[in-house]
Short mmCIF file of C-alpha atoms in Angstrom, two decimals:
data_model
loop_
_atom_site.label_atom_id
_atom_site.label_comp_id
_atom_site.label_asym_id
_atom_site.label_seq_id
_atom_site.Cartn_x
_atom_site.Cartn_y
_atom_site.Cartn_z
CA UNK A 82 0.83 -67.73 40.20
CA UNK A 83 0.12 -68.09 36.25
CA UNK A 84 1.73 -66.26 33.62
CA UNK A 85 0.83 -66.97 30.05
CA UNK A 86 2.41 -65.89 26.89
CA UNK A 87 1.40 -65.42 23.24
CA UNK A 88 1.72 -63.67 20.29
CA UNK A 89 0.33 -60.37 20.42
CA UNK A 90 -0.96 -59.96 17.01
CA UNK A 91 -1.32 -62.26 13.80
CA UNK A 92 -2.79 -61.23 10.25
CA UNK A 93 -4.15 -63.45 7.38
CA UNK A 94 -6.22 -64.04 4.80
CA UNK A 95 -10.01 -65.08 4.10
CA UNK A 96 -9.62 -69.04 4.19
CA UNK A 97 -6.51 -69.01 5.59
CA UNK A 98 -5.35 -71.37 8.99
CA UNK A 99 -4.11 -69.31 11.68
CA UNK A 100 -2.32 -71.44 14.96
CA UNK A 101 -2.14 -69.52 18.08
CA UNK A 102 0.10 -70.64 20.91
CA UNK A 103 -0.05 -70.49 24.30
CA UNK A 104 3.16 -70.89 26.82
CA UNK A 105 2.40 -70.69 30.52
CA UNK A 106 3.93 -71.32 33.68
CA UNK A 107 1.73 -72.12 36.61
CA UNK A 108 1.79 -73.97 40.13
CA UNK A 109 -1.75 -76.60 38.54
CA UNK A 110 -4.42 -75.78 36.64
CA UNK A 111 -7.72 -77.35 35.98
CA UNK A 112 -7.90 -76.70 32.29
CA UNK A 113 -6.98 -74.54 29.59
CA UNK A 114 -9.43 -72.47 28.02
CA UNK A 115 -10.20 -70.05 24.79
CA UNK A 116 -11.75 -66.85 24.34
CA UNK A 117 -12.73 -64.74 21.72
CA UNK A 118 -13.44 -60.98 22.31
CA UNK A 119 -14.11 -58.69 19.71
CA UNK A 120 -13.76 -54.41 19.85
CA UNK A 121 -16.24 -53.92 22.53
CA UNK A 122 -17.71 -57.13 22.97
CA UNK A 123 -17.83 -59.61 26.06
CA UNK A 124 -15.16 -62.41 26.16
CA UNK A 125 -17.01 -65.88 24.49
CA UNK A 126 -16.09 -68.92 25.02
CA UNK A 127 -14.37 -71.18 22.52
CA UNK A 128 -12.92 -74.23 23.74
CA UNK A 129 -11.35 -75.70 26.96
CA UNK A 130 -9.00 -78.81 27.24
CA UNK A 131 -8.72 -80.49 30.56
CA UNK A 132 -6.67 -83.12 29.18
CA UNK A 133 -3.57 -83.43 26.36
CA UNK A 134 -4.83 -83.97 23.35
CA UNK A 135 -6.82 -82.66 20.28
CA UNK A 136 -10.58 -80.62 20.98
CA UNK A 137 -12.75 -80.13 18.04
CA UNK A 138 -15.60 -77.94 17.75
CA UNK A 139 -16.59 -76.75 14.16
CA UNK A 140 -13.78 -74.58 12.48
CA UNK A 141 -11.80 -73.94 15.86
CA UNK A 142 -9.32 -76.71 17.52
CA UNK A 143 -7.42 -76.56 20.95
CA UNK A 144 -4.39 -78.63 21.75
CA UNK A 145 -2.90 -79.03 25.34
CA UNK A 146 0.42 -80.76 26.46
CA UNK A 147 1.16 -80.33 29.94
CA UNK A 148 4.39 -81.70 29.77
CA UNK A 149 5.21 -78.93 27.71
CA UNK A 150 3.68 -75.93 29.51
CA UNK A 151 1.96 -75.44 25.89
CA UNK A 152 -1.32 -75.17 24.27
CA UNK A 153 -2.80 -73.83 20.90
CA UNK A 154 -6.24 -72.42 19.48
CA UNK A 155 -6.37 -73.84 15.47
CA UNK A 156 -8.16 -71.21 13.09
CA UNK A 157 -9.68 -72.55 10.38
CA UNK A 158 -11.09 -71.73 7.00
CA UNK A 159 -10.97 -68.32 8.04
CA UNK A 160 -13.77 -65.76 7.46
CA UNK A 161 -13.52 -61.91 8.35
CA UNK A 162 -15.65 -62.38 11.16
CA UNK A 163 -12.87 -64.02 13.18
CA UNK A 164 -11.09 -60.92 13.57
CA UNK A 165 -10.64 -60.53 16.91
CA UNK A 166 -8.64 -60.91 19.87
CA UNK A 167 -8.24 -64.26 21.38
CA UNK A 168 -7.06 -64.94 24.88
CA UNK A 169 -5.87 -68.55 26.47
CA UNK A 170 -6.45 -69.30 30.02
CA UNK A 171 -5.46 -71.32 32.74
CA UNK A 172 -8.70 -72.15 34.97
CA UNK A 173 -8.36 -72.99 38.88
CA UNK A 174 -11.36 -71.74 39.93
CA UNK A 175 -11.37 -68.66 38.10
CA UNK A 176 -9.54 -67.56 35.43
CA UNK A 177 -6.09 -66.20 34.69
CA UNK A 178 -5.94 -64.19 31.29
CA UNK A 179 -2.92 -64.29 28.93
CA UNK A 180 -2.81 -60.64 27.34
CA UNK A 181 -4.60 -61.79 23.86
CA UNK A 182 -3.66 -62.55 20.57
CA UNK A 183 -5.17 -60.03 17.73
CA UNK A 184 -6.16 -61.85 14.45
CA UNK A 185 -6.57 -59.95 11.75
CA UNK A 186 -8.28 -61.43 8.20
CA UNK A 187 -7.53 -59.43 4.76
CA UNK A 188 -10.06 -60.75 2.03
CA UNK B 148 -32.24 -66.97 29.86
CA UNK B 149 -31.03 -63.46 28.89
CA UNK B 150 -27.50 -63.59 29.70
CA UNK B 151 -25.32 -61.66 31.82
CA UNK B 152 -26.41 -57.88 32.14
CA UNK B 153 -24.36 -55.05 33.32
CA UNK B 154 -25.27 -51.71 34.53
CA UNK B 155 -24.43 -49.31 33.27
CA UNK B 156 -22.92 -49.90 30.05
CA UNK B 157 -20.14 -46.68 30.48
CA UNK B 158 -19.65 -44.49 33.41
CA UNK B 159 -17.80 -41.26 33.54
CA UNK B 160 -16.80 -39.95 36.79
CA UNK B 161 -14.27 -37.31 38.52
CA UNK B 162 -11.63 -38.67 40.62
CA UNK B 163 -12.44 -38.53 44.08
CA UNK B 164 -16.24 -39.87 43.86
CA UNK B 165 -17.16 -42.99 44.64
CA UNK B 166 -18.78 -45.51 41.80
CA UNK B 167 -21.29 -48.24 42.08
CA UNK B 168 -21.70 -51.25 39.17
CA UNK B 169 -24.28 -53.72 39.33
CA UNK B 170 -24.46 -57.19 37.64
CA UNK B 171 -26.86 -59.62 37.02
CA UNK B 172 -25.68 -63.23 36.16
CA UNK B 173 -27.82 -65.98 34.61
CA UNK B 174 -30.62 -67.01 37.11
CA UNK B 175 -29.33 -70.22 37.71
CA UNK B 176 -25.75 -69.94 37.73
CA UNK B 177 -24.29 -69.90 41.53
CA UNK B 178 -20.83 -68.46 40.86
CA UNK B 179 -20.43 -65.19 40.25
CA UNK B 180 -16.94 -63.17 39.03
CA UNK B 181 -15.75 -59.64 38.51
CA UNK B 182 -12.63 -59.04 36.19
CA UNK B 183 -10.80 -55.66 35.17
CA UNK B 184 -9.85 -55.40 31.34
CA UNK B 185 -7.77 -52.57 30.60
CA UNK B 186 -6.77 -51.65 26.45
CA UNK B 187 -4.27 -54.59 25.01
CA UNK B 188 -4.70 -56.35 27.81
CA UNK B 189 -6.48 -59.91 29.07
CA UNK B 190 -9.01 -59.63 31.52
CA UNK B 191 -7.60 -59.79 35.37
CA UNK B 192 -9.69 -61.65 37.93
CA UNK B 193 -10.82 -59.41 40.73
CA UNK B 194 -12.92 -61.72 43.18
CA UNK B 195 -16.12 -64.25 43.09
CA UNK B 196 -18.62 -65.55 45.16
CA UNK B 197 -20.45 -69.10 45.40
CA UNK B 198 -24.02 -67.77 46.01
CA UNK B 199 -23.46 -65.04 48.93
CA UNK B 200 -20.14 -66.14 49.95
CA UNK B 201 -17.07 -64.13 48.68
CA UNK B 202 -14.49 -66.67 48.38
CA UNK B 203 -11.88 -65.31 46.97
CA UNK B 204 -10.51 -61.42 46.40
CA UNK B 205 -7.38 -60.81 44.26
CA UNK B 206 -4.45 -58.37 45.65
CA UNK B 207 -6.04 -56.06 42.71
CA UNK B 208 -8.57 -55.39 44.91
CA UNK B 209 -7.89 -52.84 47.27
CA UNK B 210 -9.49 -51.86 50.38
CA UNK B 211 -11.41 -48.99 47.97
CA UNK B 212 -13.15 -51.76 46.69
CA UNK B 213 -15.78 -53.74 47.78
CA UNK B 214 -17.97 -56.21 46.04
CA UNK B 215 -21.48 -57.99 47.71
CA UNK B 216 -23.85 -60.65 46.52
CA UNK B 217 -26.20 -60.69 49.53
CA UNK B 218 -28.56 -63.02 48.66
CA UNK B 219 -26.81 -64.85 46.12
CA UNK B 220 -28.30 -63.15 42.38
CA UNK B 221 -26.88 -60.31 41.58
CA UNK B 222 -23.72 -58.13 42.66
CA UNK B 223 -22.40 -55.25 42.92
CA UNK B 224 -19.04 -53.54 43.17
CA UNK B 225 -18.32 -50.34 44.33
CA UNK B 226 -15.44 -48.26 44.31
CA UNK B 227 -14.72 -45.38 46.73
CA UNK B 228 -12.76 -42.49 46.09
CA UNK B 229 -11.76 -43.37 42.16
CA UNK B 230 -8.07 -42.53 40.67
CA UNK B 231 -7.42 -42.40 37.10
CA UNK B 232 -6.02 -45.63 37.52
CA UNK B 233 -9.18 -47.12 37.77
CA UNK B 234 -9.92 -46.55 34.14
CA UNK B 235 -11.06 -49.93 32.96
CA UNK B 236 -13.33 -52.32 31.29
CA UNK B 237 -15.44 -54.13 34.22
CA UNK B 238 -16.45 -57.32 33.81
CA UNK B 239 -18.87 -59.93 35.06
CA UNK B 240 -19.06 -63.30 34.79
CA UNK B 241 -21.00 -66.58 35.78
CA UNK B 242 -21.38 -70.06 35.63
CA UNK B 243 -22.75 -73.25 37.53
CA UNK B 244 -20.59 -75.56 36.71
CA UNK B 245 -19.31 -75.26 33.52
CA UNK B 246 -17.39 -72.11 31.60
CA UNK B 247 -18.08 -68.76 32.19
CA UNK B 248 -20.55 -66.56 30.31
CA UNK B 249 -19.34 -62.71 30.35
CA UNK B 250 -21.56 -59.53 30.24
CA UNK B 251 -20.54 -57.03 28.36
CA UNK B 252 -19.08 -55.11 30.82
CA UNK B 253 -18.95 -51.36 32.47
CA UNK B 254 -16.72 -49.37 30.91
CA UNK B 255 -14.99 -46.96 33.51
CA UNK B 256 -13.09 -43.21 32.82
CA UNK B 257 -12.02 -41.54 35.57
CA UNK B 258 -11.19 -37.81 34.48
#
């Protein structure tokens, strides 16, 4: 099975770079992906890494290394609209949830 | 393409009746997933389908629940004889071959 771990809640301010890791152990795994839900919203994706390495798409990064049962979502220049909870996940044909990180941004 | 719609948006219900959600995924998209989201918590996969065929159901889903997509659009899932446990965010998801696109989701209380 897949259990994934990270921080539960992280606070900063407008501007600011926020890292969120990801720990998981799991039997394989396609990829790892990123969420972002906010109060009351559907889950959207962010980004997904099927290999080690570095994704880039606009303000938000995603590392994986497999080797080290890690990953990480990179905040940046962050605005008050990224408050919201983010949640990795390991993807084998569906997908398996860690319980969420909530960011919060202070102006 | 207008997303992934769920119906209802929030359903309140006594314990003891049975519950029916519907979803419709994006035309084109063949797979087709249903989650449970509870408060603080990551969404938990409950089953999908590849066009009609249920390929996969999660130990969450017990034999009060039940979940069709018979001709391969939309789905629904029904549960019969809800407990207060069942108080939970539903969700539904699909794709075709890349990520999955989430609805907004049925929001469940059980009283």
């Amino acid at each position: 099975g897949q259990s994934l771990e990270q921080p539960s809640e992280v606070t900063a301010v407008e501007g600011a770079i926020v890292q969120i890791n990801c720990t998981y152990q799991t039997s394989g795994f396609y990829g790892l992906s990123w969420y972002q839900q906010h109060d009351g919203g559907a889950p959207t994706f962010l980004s997904y890494n099927a290999l080690d390495g570095l994704e880039e798409t606009g303000r938000f990064s995603s590392f994986l290394s497999r080797s080290d049962s890690y990953g990480y979502l990179l905040l940046q220049e962050l605005q008050m609209k990224d408050s919201a909870s983010y949640f990795c996940a390991v993807e084998r044909d569906k997908l398996s949830f860690g319980a969420g990180t909530t960011v919060t941004v202070r102006a | 393409d207008t997303g992934v719609s769920q119906n209802p948006r929030h359903k309140i219900t006594k314990r003891g009746q049975n519950v029916t959600f519907r979803c419709d995924p994006i035309s084109e998209h063949n797979r087709l997933y249903w989650y449970r989201q509870t408060l603080g918590q990551g969404p938990e996969f409950l089953t999908y389908f590849q066009n009609e065929a249920q390929l996969e159901k999660s130990r969450l889903l017990s034999d009060r629940f039940s979940a069709e997509r018979p001709k391969g659009s939309f789905s629904t899932l029904e549960i019969q004889r809800t407990e207060q446990g069942d108080s939970a965010m539903y969700l539904c998801a699909s794709s075709l071959r890349d990520r999955e696109t989430f609805g907004s989701g049925t929001r469940l209380t059980v009283v």
